[in-house]
Coordinates of C-alpha atoms in Angstrom, one line a residue:
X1 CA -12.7 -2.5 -3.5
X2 CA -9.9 -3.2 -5.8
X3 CA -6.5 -3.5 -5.0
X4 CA -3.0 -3.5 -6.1
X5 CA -1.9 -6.9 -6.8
X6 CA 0.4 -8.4 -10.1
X7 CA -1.4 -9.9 -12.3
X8 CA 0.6 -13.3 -11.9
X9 CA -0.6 -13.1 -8.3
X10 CA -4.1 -12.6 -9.9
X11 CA -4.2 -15.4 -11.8
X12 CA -2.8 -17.7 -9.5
X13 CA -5.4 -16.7 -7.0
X14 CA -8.4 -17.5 -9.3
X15 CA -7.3 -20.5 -9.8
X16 CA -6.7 -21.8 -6.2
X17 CA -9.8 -20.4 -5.1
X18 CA -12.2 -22.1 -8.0
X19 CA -9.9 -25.9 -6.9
X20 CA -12.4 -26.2 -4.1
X21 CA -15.3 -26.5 -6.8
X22 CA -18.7 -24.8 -6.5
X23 CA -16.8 -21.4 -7.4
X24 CA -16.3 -18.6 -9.2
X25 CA -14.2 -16.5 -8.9
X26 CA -14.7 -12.5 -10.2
X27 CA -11.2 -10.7 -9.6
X28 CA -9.7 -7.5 -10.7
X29 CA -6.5 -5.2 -10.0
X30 CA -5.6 -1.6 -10.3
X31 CA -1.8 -1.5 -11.0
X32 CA -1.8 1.6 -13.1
X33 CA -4.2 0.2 -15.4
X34 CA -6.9 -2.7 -14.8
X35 CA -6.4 -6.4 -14.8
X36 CA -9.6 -9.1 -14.6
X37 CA -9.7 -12.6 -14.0
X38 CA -12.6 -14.8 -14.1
X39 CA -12.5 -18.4 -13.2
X40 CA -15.2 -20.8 -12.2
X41 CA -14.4 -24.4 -11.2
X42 CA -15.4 -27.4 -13.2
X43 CA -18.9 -27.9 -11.6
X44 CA -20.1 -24.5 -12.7
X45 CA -21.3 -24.3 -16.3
X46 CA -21.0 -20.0 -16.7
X47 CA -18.4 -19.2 -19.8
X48 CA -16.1 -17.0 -18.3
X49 CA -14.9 -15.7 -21.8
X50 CA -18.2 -14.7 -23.1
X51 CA -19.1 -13.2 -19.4
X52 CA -15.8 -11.1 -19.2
X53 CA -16.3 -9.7 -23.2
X54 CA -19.5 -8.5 -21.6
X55 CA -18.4 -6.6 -19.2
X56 CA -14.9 -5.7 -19.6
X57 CA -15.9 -2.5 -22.1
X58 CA -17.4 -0.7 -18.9
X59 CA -13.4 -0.4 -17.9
X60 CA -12.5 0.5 -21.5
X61 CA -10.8 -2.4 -21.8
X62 CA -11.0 -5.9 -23.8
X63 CA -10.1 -9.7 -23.1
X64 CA -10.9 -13.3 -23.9
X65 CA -10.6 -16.4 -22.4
X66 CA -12.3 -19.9 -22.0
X67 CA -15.1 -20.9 -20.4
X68 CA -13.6 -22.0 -17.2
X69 CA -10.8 -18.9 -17.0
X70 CA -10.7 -15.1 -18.6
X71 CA -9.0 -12.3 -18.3
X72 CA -8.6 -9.4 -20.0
X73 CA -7.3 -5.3 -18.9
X74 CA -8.6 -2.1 -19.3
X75 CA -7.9 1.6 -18.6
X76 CA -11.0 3.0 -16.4
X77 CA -10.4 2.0 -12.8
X78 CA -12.9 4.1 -11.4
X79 CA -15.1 1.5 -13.2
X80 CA -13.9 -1.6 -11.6
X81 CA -16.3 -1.9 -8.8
X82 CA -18.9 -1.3 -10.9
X83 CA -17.6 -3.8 -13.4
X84 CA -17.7 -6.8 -11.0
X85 CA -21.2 -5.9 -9.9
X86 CA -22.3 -6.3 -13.3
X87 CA -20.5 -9.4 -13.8
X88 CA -22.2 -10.6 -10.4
X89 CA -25.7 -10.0 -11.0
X90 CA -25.2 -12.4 -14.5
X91 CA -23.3 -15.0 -12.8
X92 CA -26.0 -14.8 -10.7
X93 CA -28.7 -14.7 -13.6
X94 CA -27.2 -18.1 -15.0
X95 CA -27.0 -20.0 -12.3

């Protein structure tokens, strides 16, 4: 479920948790709007940019990034959940 968190404290979380490597890490806020961050350590070849462009529209939101971090926000929080499920299944698909 998503929580309230800032989005520095977002960010800051991806990136500790992908430092241990064999990680990625699919994160997302609801602080009146929506924030994502995806991250994936160095050992993990998934492009977080072109996986968060993919599914950030089902929040009604838009973002960018590079391969190893994205983020992006959006307006639909009822969506989140379903969002990161999404972005699961083709993290999943590609590794």
């Amino acid at each position: 479920m998503a929580t309230i968190v800032p989005p520095v404290v977002l960010q800051k979380t991806g990136t500790e948790m992908v430092a241990a490597g064999k990680t990625v890490a699919l994160l997302a806020s609801t602080d009146g709007g929506v924030r994502i961050v995806f991250a994936r350590s160095a050992d993990v070849t998934a492009d977080m940019g072109a996986l968060l462009r993919d599914v950030i529209p089902m929040v009604g939101g838009k973002g960018g990034g590079r391969p190893d971090f994205a983020q992006g926000g959006g307006t639909d929080a009822g969506k989140v959940v379903d969002c990161l499920a999404a972005a699961k299944a083709k993290v999943h698909g590609l590794l």
